[in-house]
Tab-separated table of C-alpha atoms and ligand atoms in Angstrom:
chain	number	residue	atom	x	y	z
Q	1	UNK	CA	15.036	-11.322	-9.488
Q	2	UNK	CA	14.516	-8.131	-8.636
Q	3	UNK	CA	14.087	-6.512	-12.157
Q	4	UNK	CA	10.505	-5.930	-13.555
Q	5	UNK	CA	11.542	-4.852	-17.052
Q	6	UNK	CA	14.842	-3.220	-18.339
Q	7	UNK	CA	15.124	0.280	-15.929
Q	8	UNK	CA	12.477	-1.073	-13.765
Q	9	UNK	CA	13.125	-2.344	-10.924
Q	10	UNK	CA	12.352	-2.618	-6.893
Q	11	UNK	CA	13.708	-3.428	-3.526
Q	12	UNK	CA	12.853	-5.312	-0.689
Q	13	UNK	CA	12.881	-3.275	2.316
Q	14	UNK	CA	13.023	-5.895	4.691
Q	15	UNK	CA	10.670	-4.842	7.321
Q	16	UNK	CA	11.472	-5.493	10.571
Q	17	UNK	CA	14.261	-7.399	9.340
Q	18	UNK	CA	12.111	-9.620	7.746
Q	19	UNK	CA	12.372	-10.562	3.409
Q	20	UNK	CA	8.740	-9.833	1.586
Q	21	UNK	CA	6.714	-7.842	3.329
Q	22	UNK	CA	7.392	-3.947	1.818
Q	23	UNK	CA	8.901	-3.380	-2.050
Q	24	UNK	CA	10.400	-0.172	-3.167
Q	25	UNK	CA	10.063	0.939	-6.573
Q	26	UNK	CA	12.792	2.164	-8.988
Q	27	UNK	CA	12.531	3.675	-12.497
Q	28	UNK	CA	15.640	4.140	-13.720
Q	29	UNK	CA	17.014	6.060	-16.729
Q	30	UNK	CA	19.930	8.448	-17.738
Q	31	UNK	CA	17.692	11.330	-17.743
Q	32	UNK	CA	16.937	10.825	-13.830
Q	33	UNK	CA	14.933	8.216	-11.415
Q	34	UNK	CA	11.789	8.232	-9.948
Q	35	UNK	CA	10.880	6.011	-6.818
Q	36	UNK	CA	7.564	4.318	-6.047
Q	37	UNK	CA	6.357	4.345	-2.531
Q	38	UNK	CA	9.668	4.648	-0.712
Q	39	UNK	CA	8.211	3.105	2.230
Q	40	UNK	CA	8.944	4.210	6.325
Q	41	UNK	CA	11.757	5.683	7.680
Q	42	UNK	CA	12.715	2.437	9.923
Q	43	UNK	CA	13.604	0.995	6.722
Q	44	UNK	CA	15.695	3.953	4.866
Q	45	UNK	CA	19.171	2.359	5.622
Q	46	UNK	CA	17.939	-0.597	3.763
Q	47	UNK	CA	16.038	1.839	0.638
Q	48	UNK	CA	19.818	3.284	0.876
Q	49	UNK	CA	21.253	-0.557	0.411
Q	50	UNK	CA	19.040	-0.854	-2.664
Q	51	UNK	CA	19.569	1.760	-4.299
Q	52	UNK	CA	23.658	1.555	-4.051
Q	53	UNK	CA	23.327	-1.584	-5.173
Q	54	UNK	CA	20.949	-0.759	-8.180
Q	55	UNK	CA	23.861	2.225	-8.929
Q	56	UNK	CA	21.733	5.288	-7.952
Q	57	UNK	CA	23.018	8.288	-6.311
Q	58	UNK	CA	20.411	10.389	-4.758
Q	59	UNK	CA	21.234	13.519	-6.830
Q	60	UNK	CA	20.005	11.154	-9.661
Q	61	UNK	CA	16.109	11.077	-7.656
Q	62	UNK	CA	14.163	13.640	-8.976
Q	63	UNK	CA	10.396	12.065	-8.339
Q	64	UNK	CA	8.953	10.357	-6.002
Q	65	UNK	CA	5.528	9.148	-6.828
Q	66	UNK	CA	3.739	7.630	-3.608
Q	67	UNK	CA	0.427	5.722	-4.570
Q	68	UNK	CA	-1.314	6.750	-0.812
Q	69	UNK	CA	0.266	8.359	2.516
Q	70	UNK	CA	-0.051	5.340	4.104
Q	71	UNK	CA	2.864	5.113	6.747
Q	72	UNK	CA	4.461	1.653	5.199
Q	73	UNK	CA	4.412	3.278	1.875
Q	74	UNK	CA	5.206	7.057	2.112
Q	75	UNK	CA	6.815	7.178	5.970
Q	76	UNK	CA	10.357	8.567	5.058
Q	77	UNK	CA	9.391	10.549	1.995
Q	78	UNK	CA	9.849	13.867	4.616
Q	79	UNK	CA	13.075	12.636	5.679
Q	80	UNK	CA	14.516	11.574	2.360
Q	81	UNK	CA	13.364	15.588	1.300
Q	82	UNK	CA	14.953	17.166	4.184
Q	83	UNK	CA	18.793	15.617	2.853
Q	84	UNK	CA	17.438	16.136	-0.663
Q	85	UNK	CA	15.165	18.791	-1.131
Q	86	UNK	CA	15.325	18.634	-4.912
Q	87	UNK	CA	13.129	15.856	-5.250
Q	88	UNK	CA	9.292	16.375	-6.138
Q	89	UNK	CA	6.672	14.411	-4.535
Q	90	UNK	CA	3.658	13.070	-6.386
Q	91	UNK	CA	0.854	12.235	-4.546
Q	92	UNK	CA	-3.118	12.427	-4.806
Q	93	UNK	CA	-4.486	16.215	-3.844
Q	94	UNK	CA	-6.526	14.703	-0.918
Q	95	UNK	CA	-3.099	13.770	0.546
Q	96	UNK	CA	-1.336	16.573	-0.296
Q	97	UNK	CA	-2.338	18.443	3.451
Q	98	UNK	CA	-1.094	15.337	5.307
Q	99	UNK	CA	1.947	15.300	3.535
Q	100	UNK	CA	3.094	18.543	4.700
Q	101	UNK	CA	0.987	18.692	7.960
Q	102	UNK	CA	1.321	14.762	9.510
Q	103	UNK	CA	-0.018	15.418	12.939
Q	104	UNK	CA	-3.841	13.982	11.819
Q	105	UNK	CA	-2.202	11.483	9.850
Q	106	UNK	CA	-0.075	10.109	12.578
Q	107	UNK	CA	-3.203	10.751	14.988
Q	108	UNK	CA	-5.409	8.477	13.237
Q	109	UNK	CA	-1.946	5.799	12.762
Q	110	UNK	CA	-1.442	5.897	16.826
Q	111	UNK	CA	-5.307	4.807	17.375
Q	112	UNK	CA	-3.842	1.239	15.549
Q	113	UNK	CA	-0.530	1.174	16.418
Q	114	UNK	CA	0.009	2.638	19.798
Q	115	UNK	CA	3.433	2.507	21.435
Q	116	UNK	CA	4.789	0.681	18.770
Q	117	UNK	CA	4.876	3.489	15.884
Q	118	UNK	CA	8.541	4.562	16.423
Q	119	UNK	CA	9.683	0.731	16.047
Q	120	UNK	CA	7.617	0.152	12.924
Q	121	UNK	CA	8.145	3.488	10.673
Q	122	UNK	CA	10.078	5.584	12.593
Q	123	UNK	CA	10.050	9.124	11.582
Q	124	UNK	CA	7.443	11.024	9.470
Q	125	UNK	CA	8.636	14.587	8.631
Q	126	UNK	CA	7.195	17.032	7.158
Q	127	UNK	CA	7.144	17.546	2.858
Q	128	UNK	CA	7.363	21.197	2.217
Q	129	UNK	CA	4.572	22.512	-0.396
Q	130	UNK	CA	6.051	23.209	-3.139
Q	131	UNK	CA	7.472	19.524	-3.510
Q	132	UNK	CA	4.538	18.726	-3.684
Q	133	UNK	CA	2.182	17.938	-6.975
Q	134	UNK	CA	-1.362	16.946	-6.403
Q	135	UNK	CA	-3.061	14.431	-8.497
Q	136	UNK	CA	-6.369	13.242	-9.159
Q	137	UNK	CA	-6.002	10.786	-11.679
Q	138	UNK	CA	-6.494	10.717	-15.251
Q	139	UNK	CA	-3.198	12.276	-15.547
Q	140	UNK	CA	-0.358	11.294	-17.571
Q	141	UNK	CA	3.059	12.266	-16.190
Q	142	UNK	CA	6.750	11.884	-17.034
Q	143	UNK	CA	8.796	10.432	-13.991
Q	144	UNK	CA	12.285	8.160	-14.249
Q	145	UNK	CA	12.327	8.692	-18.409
Q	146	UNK	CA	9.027	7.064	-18.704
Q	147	UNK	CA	5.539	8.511	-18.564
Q	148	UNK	CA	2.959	7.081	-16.584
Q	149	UNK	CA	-0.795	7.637	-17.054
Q	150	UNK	CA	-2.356	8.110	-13.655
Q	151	UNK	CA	-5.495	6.454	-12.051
Q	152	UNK	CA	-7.781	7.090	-9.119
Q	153	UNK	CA	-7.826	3.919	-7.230
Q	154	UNK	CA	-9.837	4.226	-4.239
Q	155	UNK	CA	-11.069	1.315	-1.610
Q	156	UNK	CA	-8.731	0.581	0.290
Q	157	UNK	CA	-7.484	4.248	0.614
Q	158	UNK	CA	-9.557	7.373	-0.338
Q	159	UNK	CA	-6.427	9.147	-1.929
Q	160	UNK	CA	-4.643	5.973	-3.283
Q	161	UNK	CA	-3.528	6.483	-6.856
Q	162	UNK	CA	-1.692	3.754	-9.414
Q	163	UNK	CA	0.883	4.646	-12.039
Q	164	UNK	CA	0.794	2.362	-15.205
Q	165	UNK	CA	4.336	2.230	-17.627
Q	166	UNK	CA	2.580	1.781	-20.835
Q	167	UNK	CA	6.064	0.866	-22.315
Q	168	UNK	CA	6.323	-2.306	-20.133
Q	169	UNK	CA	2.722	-2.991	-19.304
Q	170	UNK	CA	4.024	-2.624	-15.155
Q	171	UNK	CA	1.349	-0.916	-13.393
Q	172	UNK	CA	2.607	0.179	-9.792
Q	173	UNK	CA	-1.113	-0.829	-7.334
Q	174	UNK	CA	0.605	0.476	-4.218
Q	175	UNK	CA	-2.287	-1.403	-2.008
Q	176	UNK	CA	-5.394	-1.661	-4.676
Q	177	UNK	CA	-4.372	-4.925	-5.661
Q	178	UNK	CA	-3.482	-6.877	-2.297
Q	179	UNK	CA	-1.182	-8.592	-0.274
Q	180	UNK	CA	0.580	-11.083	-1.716
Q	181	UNK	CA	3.574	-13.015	-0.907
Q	182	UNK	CA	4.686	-15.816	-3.316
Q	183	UNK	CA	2.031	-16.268	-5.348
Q	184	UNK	CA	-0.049	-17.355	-2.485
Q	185	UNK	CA	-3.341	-16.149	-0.632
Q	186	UNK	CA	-4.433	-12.917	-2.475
Q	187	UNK	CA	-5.628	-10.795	0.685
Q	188	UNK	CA	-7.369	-7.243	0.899
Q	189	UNK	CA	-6.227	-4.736	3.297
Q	190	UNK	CA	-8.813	-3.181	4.882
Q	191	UNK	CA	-7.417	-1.031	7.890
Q	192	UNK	CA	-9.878	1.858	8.894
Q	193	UNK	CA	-10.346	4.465	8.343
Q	194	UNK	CA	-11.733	5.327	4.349
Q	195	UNK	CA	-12.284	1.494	2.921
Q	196	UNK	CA	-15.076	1.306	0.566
Q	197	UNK	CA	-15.960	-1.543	-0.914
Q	198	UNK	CA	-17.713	-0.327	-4.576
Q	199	UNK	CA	-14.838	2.022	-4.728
Q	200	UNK	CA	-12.457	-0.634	-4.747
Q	201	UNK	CA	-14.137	-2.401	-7.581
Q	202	UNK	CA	-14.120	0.287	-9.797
Q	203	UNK	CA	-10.645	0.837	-9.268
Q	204	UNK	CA	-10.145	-3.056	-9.923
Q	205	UNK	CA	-12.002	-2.134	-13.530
Q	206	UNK	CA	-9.947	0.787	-13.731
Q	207	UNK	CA	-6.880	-1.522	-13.182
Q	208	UNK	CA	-8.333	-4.350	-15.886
Q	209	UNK	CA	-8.486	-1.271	-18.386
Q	210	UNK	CA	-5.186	-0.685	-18.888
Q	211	UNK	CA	-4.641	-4.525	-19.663
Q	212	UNK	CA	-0.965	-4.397	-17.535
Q	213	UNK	CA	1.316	-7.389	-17.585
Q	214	UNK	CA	2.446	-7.217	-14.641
Q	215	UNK	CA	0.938	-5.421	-11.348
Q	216	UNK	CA	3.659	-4.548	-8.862
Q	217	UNK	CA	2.110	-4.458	-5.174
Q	218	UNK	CA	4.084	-3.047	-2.219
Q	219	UNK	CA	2.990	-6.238	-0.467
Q	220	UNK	CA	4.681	-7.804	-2.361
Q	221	UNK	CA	6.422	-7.486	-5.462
Q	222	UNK	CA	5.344	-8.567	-9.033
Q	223	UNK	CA	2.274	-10.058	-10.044
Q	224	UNK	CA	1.945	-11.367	-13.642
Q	225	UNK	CA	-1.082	-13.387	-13.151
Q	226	UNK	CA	-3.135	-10.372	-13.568
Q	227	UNK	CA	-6.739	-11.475	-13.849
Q	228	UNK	CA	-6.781	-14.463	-11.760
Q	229	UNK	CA	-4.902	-12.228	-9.250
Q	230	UNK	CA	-7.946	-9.949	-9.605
Q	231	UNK	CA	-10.861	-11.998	-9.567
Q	232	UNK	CA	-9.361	-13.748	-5.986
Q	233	UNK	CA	-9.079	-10.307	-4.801
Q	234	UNK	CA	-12.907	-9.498	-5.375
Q	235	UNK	CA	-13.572	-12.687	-4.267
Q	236	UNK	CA	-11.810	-12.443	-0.703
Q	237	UNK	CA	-13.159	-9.110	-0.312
Q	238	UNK	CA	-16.216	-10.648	-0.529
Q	239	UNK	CA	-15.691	-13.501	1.926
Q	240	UNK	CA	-14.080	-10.927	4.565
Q	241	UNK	CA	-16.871	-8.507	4.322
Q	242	UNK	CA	-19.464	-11.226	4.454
Q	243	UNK	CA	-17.277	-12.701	7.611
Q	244	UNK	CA	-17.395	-9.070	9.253
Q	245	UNK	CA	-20.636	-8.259	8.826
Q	246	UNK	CA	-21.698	-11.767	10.069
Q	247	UNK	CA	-19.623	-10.600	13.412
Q	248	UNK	CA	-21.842	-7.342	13.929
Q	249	UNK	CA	-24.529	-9.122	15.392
Q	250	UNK	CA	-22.776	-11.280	17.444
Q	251	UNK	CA	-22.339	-10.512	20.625
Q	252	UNK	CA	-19.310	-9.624	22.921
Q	253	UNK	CA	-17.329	-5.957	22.347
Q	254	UNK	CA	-15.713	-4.826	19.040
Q	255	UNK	CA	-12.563	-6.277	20.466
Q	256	UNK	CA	-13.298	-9.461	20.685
Q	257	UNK	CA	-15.257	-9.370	17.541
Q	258	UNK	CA	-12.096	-8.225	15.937
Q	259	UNK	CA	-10.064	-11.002	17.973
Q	260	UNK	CA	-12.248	-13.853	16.649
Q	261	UNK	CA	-12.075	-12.651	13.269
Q	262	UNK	CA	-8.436	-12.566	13.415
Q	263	UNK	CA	-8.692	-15.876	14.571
Q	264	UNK	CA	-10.848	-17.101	11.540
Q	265	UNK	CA	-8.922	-15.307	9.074
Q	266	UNK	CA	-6.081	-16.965	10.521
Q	267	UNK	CA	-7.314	-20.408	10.043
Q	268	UNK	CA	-8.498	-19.264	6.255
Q	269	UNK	CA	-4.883	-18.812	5.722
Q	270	UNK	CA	-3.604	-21.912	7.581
Q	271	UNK	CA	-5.859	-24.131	4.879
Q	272	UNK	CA	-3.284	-22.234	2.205
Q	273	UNK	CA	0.200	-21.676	3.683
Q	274	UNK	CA	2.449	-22.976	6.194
Q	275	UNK	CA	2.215	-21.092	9.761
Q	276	UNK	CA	5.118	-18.714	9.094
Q	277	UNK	CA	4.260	-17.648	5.912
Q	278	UNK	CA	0.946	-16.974	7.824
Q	279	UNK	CA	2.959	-14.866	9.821
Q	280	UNK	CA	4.217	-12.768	7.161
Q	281	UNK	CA	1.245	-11.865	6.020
Q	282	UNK	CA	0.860	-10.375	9.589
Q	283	UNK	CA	3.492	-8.110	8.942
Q	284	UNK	CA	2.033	-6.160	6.186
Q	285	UNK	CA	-1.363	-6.688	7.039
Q	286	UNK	CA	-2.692	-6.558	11.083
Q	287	UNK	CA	-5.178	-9.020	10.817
Q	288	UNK	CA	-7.582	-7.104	14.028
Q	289	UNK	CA	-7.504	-3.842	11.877
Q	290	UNK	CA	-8.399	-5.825	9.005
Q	291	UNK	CA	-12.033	-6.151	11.018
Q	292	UNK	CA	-11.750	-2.379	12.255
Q	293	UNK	CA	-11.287	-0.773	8.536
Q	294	UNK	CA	-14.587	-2.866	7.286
Q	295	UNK	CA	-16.897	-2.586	10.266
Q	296	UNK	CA	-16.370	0.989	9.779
Q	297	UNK	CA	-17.711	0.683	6.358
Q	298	UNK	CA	-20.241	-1.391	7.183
Q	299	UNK	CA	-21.759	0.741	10.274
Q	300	UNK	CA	-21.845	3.820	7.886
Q	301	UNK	CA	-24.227	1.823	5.499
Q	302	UNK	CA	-26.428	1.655	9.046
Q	303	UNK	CA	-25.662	-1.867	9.723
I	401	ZN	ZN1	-2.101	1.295	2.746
């Protein structure tokens, strides 16, 4: 279940104790492994689990290759470095700073999160310079036996990157293409504070030109049904903008025009899934930042 192809493979890092909200990565092969978004520190017992199970040792790690800097996807890449400082980090150059210099990064993740950041992701050291390897896409890199061509895929993060496995036709979206659990709803994060929505089509069409077989999201897991997947993506970006920008002239205060969309998005989901896989989607996607991310966008266009 959890293979993708032969020496590729993932994890579920069973957020908050919970199955299917954040995946894990692995590329495996005798000449070393490379993990994909290793996700936050409050879940590296259960990375550890994994990748015992899978038969890795960490000497084995040399790459990690993080699609964005996101907390839920790169969180205990600092802490994983400071036991094994051998590993390199791959990341896009506009992340690079925040990788070894958090304190912005965990600035901007405090203005959504609040008290709660220690129980969601725990720790987020430091990465030390020269781990580090900025990208800016159009790369093609060897990590985990395999090389990977690199893309810029911005939208829902300014410095998100994917890494496609021409070999197996996986292409590893990080956040570009989605939440989605089960085959079900196909929903697009928008948390502030970079979306842009002609960005993220273009990284969509960057996605459609590699012709993958499978996508492999962080939230969550493996997607074979690769253009349908797609299109509902555009297509719910579209009814969520269209929903948010509908809310800027309504009145009340951004919070409660964040609450009601929360509430509508909600029902939207309620007309596809029972109520707790409703709540699942909650976990990997906070449905009032959802409304934050995009009115951000929108407000910058001067609306
Ligand atoms: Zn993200």
């Amino acid at each position: 279940m959890s293979t993708l192809s032969h020496g590729l493979s993932w994890i579920d890092l069973k957020f908050l104790g919970r199955p299917s909200a954040i995946a894990a990565g692995i590329v495996q092969s005798p000449g070393g492994v490379a993990l994909v978004d290793p996700g936050p520190t409050s879940c590296l017992a259960a990375l550890e689990l994994g990748l015992q199970w899978h038969g890795v040792r960490w000497d084995e790690v040399r790459h990690i290759l993080l699609t964005h800097i996101h907390l839920d996807h790169a969180g205990a890449t600092g802490t994983i470095l400071r036991a094994h400082p051998h590993i390199t980090v791959m990341v896009h150059e506009r992340g690079v700073q925040h990788m070894v210099e958090p304190a912005r990064l965990l600035k901007s993740a405090t203005r959504l999160y609040g008290d709660q950041m220690d129980r969601l992701w725990g720790e987020f050291a430091p990465v030390s310079h020269e781990r580090l390897v900025g990208l800016v896409g159009g790369e093609r890199i060897e990590a985990g036996g395999r090389v990977f061509d690199v893309a810029y895929t911005p939208g829902h993060a300014s410095h998100h990157v994917s890494y496609f496995d021409a070999s197996s036709g996986v292409a590893f979206v990080g956040d570009t293409a989605g939440v989605c659990v089960g085959e079900g709803y196909v929903l697009p994060p928008t948390p502030p504070p970079d979306i842009d929505l002609e960005q993220w089509k273009m990284s969509v069409d960057r996605m459609l030109a590699w012709s993958p077989s499978t996508l492999f999201l962080t939230h969550f897991g493996p997607v074979t049904r690769v253009r349908p997947h797609l299109a509902e993506l555009l297509d719910h970006l579209q009814l969520t903008s269209d929903a948010v920008r509908a809310s800027l002239n309504e009145p009340g205060s951004d919070q409660e025009r964040s609450e009601r969309f929360a509430e509508w998005l909600r029902q939207e989901l309620r007309g596809h899934m029972s109520e707790a896989q409703v709540d699942g989607y909650l976990l990997a996607a906070g449905f009032r930042h959802l409304w934050f991310g995009q009115a951000r966008y929108w407000r910058k266009r001067g609306l």
